[in-house]
Amino acid sequence: MNSAGAGLAPQAGAGPSFLALKKDLIEGYSRKKHLRRQGKKKYIRGSSAAIHPEHRIGDRPNEIDERKRIGDWEGDTILGGLNKGGLISLVDRKSRYLILSLIQNKSAKETKQTLCSSLKDKPVLSITLDNGCEFAGFKDIEKQLNTTIYFAEPHSPWQRGSNENINGLVRWFFPKGFDFRTVTQEQVDIVTDIINNRPRKCLGWLTPLDLFRCCT
């Protein structure tokens, strides 16, 4: 075994060899070719560290929890592979009406602009969001849409059950790791229309589009 390969042999002190490989210090070997992740950073979804909510989901009035009105939305992002864009997903709690909007990245600025644009012509009485750091601009969203934003508890997706269930349908069209740079908003709108025109048992076999239209 040559001197370069010797540094990679399993041994009790294997940690330094890994670090040497990671730092490209072993001649003839590189992190891009020989590390499992090829030197790429592991993708970790934004935590709630950047979010300091003023309203938690437990603060919501009963009319939101009981789905009594149109205009109470649940929101989240559906992300593609690393640096491959994603979607903002918004679901009206009463009608299950869905809005999907493309985003190029999950920055707070782009998320805020896209979310506000998506809802600018819709009734917006409240929004319940995930704790992802992409929603760090929530105060500006509240001001622009003249609404109140509530945040689910960390790691509790079931608290936005309507959004999570419909996101599962969206994932059928756009699987995990999908490259959203390869589709247009018009193509995303086709998927949205398919989902919004799907009759739901929970709506008495009306479609989300039917119920949303008749109540707005």
CSV table of C-alpha atoms in Angstrom, one decimal:
chain,number,residue,atom,x,y,z
A,1,MET,CA,0.0,0.0,0.0
A,2,ASN,CA,1.4,3.4,-0.9
A,3,SER,CA,1.8,6.2,1.6
A,4,ALA,CA,-1.3,7.9,0.5
A,5,GLY,CA,-3.5,4.8,0.8
A,6,ALA,CA,-2.0,4.0,4.2
A,7,GLY,CA,-3.6,7.1,5.7
A,8,LEU,CA,-7.0,5.6,4.8
A,9,ALA,CA,-6.6,2.3,6.5
A,10,PRO,CA,-9.2,1.6,9.3
A,11,GLN,CA,-7.6,2.1,12.7
A,12,ALA,CA,-8.5,3.3,16.1
A,13,GLY,CA,-7.4,6.8,15.2
A,14,ALA,CA,-9.3,7.0,11.9
A,15,GLY,CA,-10.7,10.4,12.7
A,16,PRO,CA,-7.6,12.4,11.6
A,17,SER,CA,-7.6,10.4,8.3
A,18,PHE,CA,-11.1,11.5,7.6
A,19,LEU,CA,-10.3,15.1,8.5
A,20,ALA,CA,-7.3,14.9,6.2
A,21,LEU,CA,-9.4,13.6,3.4
A,22,LYS,CA,-12.1,16.2,4.0
A,23,LYS,CA,-9.4,18.9,3.8
A,24,ASP,CA,-7.8,17.4,0.6
A,25,LEU,CA,-4.5,16.8,2.4
A,26,ILE,CA,-4.0,13.2,1.1
A,27,GLU,CA,-2.2,13.1,-2.2
A,28,GLY,CA,-4.2,11.3,-4.9
A,29,TYR,CA,-7.5,11.6,-3.0
A,30,SER,CA,-10.1,14.3,-2.9
A,31,ARG,CA,-13.3,14.9,-0.9
A,32,LYS,CA,-15.3,15.4,-4.2
A,33,LYS,CA,-14.4,11.9,-5.3
A,34,HIS,CA,-13.9,9.8,-2.2
A,35,LEU,CA,-16.3,11.2,0.5
A,36,ARG,CA,-19.8,9.8,0.5
A,37,ARG,CA,-21.3,13.3,0.2
A,38,GLN,CA,-18.6,14.5,-2.1
A,39,GLY,CA,-17.8,17.4,0.2
A,40,LYS,CA,-21.3,18.8,-0.1
A,41,LYS,CA,-22.9,20.3,3.0
A,42,LYS,CA,-25.8,18.3,4.3
A,43,TYR,CA,-29.1,20.0,3.7
A,44,ILE,CA,-30.9,20.8,6.9
A,45,ARG,CA,-34.3,22.5,6.8
A,46,GLY,CA,-34.5,25.8,8.5
A,47,SER,CA,-35.2,25.6,12.2
A,48,SER,CA,-37.3,27.9,14.3
A,49,ALA,CA,-34.3,29.6,15.7
A,50,ALA,CA,-34.9,32.7,13.5
A,51,ILE,CA,-38.6,32.8,14.4
A,52,HIS,CA,-39.9,34.7,17.4
A,53,PRO,CA,-43.7,34.3,17.1
A,54,GLU,CA,-46.1,36.8,18.6
A,55,HIS,CA,-49.0,34.3,18.1
A,56,ARG,CA,-48.9,30.6,18.6
A,57,ILE,CA,-51.5,28.2,17.3
A,58,GLY,CA,-53.0,27.9,20.7
A,59,ASP,CA,-53.9,31.6,20.5
A,60,ARG,CA,-56.2,31.1,17.5
A,61,PRO,CA,-59.9,32.0,18.0
A,62,ASN,CA,-62.5,29.2,17.8
A,63,GLU,CA,-63.8,30.2,14.3
A,64,ILE,CA,-60.4,29.3,12.8
A,65,ASP,CA,-60.2,25.9,14.6
A,66,GLU,CA,-63.8,25.1,13.6
A,67,ARG,CA,-63.3,26.0,9.9
A,68,LYS,CA,-66.3,28.4,10.0
A,69,ARG,CA,-65.1,30.9,7.4
A,70,ILE,CA,-63.2,31.3,4.2
A,71,GLY,CA,-59.9,33.2,4.6
A,72,ASP,CA,-58.0,31.2,7.3
A,73,TRP,CA,-55.0,29.8,5.5
A,74,GLU,CA,-52.3,27.3,6.4
A,75,GLY,CA,-48.9,27.7,4.8
A,76,ASP,CA,-45.6,25.9,4.2
A,77,THR,CA,-42.9,25.5,1.7
A,78,ILE,CA,-42.3,22.4,-0.5
A,79,LEU,CA,-38.6,22.3,-1.3
A,80,GLY,CA,-36.8,20.5,-4.1
A,81,GLY,CA,-33.3,19.3,-3.9
A,82,LEU,CA,-30.4,21.5,-2.7
A,83,ASN,CA,-30.5,24.8,-4.5
A,84,LYS,CA,-33.3,23.6,-6.8
A,85,GLY,CA,-36.1,25.9,-5.7
A,86,GLY,CA,-39.4,25.0,-4.4
A,87,LEU,CA,-43.0,26.0,-3.8
A,88,ILE,CA,-45.0,28.0,-1.3
A,89,SER,CA,-48.1,26.0,-0.5
A,90,LEU,CA,-51.2,27.8,0.9
A,91,VAL,CA,-54.5,26.0,1.8
A,92,ASP,CA,-57.7,27.6,2.9
A,93,ARG,CA,-58.9,25.7,6.0
A,94,LYS,CA,-62.6,25.7,5.2
A,95,SER,CA,-62.6,24.9,1.5
A,96,ARG,CA,-59.2,23.2,1.2
A,97,TYR,CA,-58.6,25.5,-1.8
A,98,LEU,CA,-54.9,25.4,-2.8
A,99,ILE,CA,-52.5,28.0,-4.0
A,100,LEU,CA,-49.0,27.0,-5.2
A,101,SER,CA,-46.3,29.5,-6.1
A,102,LEU,CA,-42.8,28.9,-7.4
A,103,ILE,CA,-39.9,30.2,-5.4
A,104,GLN,CA,-36.3,30.2,-6.6
A,105,ASN,CA,-34.9,29.9,-3.0
A,106,LYS,CA,-36.1,29.7,0.6
A,107,SER,CA,-34.8,33.1,1.6
A,108,ALA,CA,-37.1,35.1,3.9
A,109,LYS,CA,-37.2,37.9,1.3
A,110,GLU,CA,-38.4,35.8,-1.6
A,111,THR,CA,-40.8,33.8,0.6
A,112,LYS,CA,-42.4,37.1,1.9
A,113,GLN,CA,-42.7,38.6,-1.6
A,114,THR,CA,-44.2,35.4,-3.1
A,115,LEU,CA,-46.6,34.7,-0.3
A,116,CYS,CA,-47.9,38.3,-0.3
A,117,SER,CA,-48.3,38.2,-4.1
A,118,SER,CA,-50.1,34.9,-3.9
A,119,LEU,CA,-52.8,36.1,-1.4
A,120,LYS,CA,-53.1,39.8,-2.6
A,121,ASP,CA,-56.5,39.3,-4.2
A,122,LYS,CA,-57.8,36.7,-1.7
A,123,PRO,CA,-59.6,37.0,1.6
A,124,VAL,CA,-57.0,36.7,4.3
A,125,LEU,CA,-58.3,36.6,7.9
A,126,SER,CA,-55.4,34.6,9.3
A,127,ILE,CA,-52.4,32.5,8.3
A,128,THR,CA,-51.0,29.5,10.3
A,129,LEU,CA,-47.4,28.8,9.3
A,130,ASP,CA,-44.7,26.3,9.8
A,131,ASN,CA,-41.7,27.4,11.9
A,132,GLY,CA,-39.2,27.4,9.0
A,133,CYS,CA,-36.7,30.3,9.0
A,134,GLU,CA,-38.1,31.2,5.5
A,135,PHE,CA,-41.0,32.8,7.3
A,136,ALA,CA,-38.8,35.1,9.4
A,137,GLY,CA,-40.4,38.1,7.6
A,138,PHE,CA,-43.8,37.3,9.0
A,139,LYS,CA,-44.3,40.7,10.6
A,140,ASP,CA,-44.0,42.4,7.2
A,141,ILE,CA,-46.4,39.8,5.8
A,142,GLU,CA,-48.9,40.7,8.5
A,143,LYS,CA,-48.6,44.4,7.6
A,144,GLN,CA,-48.9,43.9,3.9
A,145,LEU,CA,-51.9,41.6,4.1
A,146,ASN,CA,-53.5,43.2,7.2
A,147,THR,CA,-53.8,39.8,8.9
A,148,THR,CA,-52.6,37.8,11.9
A,149,ILE,CA,-50.0,35.0,11.5
A,150,TYR,CA,-50.0,32.1,13.9
A,151,PHE,CA,-47.2,29.6,14.2
A,152,ALA,CA,-47.5,25.9,14.8
A,153,GLU,CA,-45.4,24.3,17.5
A,154,PRO,CA,-42.0,23.1,16.4
A,155,HIS,CA,-41.9,19.7,14.8
A,156,SER,CA,-45.7,19.4,14.9
A,157,PRO,CA,-46.9,19.2,11.2
A,158,TRP,CA,-50.2,17.7,12.2
A,159,GLN,CA,-51.2,21.1,13.6
A,160,ARG,CA,-51.4,22.2,10.0
A,161,GLY,CA,-53.2,19.0,8.9
A,162,SER,CA,-55.0,20.4,5.8
A,163,ASN,CA,-51.8,21.8,4.4
A,164,GLU,CA,-49.8,18.7,5.2
A,165,ASN,CA,-52.4,16.3,3.6
A,166,ILE,CA,-52.6,18.4,0.4
A,167,ASN,CA,-48.8,18.7,0.2
A,168,GLY,CA,-48.8,14.9,0.1
A,169,LEU,CA,-50.9,15.2,-3.1
A,170,VAL,CA,-48.5,17.8,-4.5
A,171,ARG,CA,-45.6,15.5,-3.9
A,172,TRP,CA,-47.2,13.0,-6.2
A,173,PHE,CA,-46.5,15.4,-9.0
A,174,PHE,CA,-43.2,16.8,-7.6
A,175,PRO,CA,-41.3,14.1,-5.7
A,176,LYS,CA,-38.7,14.9,-3.1
A,177,GLY,CA,-35.5,16.1,-4.7
A,178,PHE,CA,-37.4,17.5,-7.7
A,179,ASP,CA,-35.7,20.3,-9.6
A,180,PHE,CA,-38.3,23.2,-9.6
A,181,ARG,CA,-36.1,25.1,-11.9
A,182,THR,CA,-37.3,22.8,-14.7
A,183,VAL,CA,-41.0,23.9,-14.5
A,184,THR,CA,-42.9,27.2,-15.0
A,185,GLN,CA,-45.6,28.7,-12.9
A,186,GLU,CA,-48.0,27.8,-15.7
A,187,GLN,CA,-47.2,24.2,-15.3
A,188,VAL,CA,-47.5,24.4,-11.5
A,189,ASP,CA,-50.9,26.0,-12.0
A,190,ILE,CA,-52.1,23.0,-14.0
A,191,VAL,CA,-51.3,20.8,-11.0
A,192,THR,CA,-53.1,23.3,-8.7
A,193,ASP,CA,-56.2,23.1,-10.9
A,194,ILE,CA,-56.2,19.3,-10.9
A,195,ILE,CA,-56.1,19.3,-7.1
A,196,ASN,CA,-58.6,22.1,-6.6
A,197,ASN,CA,-61.1,20.3,-9.0
A,198,ARG,CA,-60.9,17.0,-7.1
A,199,PRO,CA,-64.2,16.3,-5.2
A,200,ARG,CA,-63.7,15.8,-1.4
A,201,LYS,CA,-65.8,13.6,0.9
A,202,CYS,CA,-65.1,16.1,3.7
A,203,LEU,CA,-66.8,18.8,1.6
A,204,GLY,CA,-69.9,16.8,0.7
A,205,TRP,CA,-68.3,15.8,-2.6
A,206,LEU,CA,-67.9,19.4,-3.6
A,207,THR,CA,-64.5,20.5,-5.0
A,208,PRO,CA,-62.4,23.0,-3.2
A,209,LEU,CA,-62.8,25.4,-6.1
A,210,ASP,CA,-66.6,25.1,-5.9
A,211,LEU,CA,-66.7,25.9,-2.2
A,212,PHE,CA,-64.1,28.7,-2.4
A,213,ARG,CA,-66.0,30.4,-5.2
A,214,CYS,CA,-69.4,30.2,-3.7
A,215,CYS,CA,-68.2,31.6,-0.4
A,216,THR,CA,-66.1,34.5,-1.7
